[in-house]
CSV table of N, CA and C in Angstrom, one decimal:
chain,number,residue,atom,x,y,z
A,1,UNK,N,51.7,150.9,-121.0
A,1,UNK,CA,51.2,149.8,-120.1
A,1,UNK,C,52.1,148.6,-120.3
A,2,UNK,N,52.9,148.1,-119.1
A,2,UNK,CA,53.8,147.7,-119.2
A,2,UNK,C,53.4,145.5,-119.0
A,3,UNK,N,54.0,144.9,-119.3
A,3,UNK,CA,53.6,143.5,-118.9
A,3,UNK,C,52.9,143.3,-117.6
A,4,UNK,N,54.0,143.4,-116.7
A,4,UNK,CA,53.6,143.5,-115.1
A,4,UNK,C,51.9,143.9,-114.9
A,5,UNK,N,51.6,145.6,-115.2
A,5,UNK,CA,50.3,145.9,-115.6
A,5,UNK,C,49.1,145.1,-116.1
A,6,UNK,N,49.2,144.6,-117.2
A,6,UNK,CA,48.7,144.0,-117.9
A,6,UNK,C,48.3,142.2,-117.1
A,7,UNK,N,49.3,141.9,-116.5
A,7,UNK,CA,49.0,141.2,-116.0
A,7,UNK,C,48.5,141.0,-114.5
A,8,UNK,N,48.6,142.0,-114.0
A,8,UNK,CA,47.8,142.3,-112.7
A,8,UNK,C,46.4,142.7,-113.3
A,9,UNK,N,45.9,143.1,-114.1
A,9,UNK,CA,44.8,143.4,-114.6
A,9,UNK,C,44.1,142.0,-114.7
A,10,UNK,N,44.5,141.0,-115.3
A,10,UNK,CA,44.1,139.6,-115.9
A,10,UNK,C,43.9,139.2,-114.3
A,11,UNK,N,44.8,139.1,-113.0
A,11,UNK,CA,44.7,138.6,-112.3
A,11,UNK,C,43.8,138.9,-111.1
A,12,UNK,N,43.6,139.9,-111.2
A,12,UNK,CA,42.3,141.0,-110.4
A,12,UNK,C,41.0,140.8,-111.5
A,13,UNK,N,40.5,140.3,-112.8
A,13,UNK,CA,39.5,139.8,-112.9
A,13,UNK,C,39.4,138.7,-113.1
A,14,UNK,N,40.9,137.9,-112.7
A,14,UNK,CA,40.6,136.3,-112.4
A,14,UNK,C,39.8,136.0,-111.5
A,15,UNK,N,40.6,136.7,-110.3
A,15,UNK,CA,39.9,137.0,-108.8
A,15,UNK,C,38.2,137.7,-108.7
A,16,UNK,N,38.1,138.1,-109.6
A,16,UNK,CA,36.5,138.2,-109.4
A,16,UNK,C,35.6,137.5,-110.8
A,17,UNK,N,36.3,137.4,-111.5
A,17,UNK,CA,35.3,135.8,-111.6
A,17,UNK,C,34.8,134.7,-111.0
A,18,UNK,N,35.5,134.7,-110.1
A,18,UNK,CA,35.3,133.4,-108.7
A,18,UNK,C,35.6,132.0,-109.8
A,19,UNK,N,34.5,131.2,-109.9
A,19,UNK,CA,34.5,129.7,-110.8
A,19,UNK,C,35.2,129.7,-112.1
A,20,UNK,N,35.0,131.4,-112.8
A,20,UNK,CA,35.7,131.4,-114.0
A,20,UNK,C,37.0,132.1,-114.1
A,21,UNK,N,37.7,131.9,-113.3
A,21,UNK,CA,39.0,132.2,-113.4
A,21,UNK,C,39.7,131.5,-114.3
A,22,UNK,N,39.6,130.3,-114.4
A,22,UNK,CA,40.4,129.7,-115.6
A,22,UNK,C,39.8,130.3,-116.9
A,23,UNK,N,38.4,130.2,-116.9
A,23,UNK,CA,38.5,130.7,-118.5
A,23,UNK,C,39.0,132.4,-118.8
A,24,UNK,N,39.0,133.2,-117.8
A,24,UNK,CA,39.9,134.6,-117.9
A,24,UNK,C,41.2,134.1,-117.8
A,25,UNK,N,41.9,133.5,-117.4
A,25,UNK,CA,43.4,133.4,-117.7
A,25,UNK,C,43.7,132.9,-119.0
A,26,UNK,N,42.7,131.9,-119.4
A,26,UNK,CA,42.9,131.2,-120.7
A,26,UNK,C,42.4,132.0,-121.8
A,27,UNK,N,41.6,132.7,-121.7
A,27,UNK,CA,40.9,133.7,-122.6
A,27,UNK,C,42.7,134.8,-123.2
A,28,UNK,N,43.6,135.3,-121.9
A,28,UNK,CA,44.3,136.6,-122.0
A,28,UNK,C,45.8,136.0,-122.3
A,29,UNK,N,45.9,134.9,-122.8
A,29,UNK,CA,46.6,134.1,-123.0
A,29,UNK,C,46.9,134.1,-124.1
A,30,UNK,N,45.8,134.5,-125.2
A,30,UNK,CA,46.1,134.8,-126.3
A,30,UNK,C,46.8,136.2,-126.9
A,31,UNK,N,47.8,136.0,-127.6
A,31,UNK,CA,48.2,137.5,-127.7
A,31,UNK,C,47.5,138.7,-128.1
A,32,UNK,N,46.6,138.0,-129.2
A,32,UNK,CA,45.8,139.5,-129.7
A,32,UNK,C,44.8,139.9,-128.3
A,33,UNK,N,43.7,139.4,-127.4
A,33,UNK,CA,43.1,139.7,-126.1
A,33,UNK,C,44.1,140.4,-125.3
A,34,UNK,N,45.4,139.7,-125.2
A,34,UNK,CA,46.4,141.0,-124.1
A,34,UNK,C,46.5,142.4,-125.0
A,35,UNK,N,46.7,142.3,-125.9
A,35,UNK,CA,46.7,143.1,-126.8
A,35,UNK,C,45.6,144.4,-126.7
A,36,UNK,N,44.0,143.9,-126.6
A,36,UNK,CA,43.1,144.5,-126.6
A,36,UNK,C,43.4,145.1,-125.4
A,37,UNK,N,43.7,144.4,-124.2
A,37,UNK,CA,43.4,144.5,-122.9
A,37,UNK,C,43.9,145.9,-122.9
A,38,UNK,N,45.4,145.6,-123.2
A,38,UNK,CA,46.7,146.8,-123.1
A,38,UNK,C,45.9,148.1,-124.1
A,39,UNK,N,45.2,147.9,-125.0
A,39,UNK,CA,44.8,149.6,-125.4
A,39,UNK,C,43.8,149.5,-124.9
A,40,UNK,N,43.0,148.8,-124.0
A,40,UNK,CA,41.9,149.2,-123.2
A,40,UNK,C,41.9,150.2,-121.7
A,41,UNK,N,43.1,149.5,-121.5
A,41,UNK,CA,43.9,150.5,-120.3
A,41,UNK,C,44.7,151.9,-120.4
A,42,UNK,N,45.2,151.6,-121.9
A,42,UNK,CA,45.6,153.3,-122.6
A,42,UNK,C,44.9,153.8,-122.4
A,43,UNK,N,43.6,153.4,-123.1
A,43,UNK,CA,42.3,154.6,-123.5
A,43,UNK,C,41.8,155.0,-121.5
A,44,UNK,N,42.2,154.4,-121.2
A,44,UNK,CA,41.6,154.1,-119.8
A,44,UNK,C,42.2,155.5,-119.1
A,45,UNK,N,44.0,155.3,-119.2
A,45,UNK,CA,44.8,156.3,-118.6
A,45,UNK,C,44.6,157.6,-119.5
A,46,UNK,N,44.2,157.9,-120.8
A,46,UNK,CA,43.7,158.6,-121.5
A,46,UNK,C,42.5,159.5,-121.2
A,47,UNK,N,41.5,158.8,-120.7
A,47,UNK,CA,40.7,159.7,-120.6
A,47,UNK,C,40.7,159.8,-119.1
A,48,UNK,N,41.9,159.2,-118.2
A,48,UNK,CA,42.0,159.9,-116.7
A,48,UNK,C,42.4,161.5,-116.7
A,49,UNK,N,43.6,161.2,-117.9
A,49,UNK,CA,44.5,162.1,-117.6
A,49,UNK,C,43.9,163.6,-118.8
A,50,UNK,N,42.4,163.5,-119.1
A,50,UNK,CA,41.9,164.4,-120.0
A,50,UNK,C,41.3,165.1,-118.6
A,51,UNK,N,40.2,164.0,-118.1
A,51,UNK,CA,39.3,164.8,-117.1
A,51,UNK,C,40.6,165.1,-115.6
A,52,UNK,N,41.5,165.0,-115.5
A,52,UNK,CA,42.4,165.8,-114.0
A,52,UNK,C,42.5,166.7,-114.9
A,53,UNK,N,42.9,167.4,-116.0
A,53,UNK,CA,43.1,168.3,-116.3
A,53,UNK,C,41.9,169.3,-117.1
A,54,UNK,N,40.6,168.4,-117.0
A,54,UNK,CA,39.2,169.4,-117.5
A,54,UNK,C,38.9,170.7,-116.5
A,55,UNK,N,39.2,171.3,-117.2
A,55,UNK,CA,38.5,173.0,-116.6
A,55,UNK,C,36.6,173.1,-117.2
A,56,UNK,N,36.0,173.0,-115.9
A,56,UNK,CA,34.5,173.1,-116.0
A,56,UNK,C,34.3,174.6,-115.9
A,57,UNK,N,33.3,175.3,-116.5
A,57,UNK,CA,32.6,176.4,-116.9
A,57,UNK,C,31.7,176.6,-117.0
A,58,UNK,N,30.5,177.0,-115.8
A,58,UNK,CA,29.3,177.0,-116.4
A,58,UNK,C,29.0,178.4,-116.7
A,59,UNK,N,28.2,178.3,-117.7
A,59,UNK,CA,27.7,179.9,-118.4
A,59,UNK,C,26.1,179.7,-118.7
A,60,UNK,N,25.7,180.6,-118.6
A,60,UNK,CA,24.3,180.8,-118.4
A,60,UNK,C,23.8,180.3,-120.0
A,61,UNK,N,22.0,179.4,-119.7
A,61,UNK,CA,22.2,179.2,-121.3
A,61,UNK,C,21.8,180.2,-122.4
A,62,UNK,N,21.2,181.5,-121.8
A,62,UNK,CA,21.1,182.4,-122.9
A,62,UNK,C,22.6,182.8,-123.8
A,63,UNK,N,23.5,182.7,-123.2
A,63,UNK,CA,25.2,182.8,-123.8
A,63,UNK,C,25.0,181.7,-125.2
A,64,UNK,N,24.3,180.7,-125.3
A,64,UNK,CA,24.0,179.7,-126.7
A,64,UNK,C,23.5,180.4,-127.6
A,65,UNK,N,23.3,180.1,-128.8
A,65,UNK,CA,22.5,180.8,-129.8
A,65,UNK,C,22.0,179.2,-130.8
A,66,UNK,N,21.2,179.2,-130.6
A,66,UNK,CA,20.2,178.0,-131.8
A,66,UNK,C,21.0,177.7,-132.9
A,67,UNK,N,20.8,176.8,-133.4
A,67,UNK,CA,21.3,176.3,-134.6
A,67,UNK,C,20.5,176.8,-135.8
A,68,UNK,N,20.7,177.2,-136.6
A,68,UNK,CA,19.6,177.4,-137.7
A,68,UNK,C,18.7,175.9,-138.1
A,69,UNK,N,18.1,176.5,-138.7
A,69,UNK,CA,17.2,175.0,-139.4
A,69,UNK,C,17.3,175.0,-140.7
């Protein structure tokens, strides 16, 4: 996730904060919060790119067998 990204992210929930746009700009302004931002969007493209590639299977549930106790 590159700068550019990161900062269209900030600027797209500037824009829907409405009145609190300054405090989201001033909030991501800090390096550690861009920081978060940026592995929040990893994790984000991370689990895009798990489920395009999930193969679903359903199998009947007698195919399970119990857990012991």
């Amino acid at each position: 996730v590159d700068e550019a990204e990161v900062d269209d992210r900030i600027a797209t929930m500037a824009s829907a904060a409405g009145q609190a746009a300054d405090r989201v700009r001033a909030l991501y302004r800090d390096p550690d919060a861009r920081q978060d931002l940026r592995t929040q969007m990893l994790h984000g493209r991370a689990l895009d790119a798990v489920l395009r590639h999930a193969r679903v299977t359903t199998v009947p549930a007698e195919n399970f067998v119990a857990a012991p106790e």
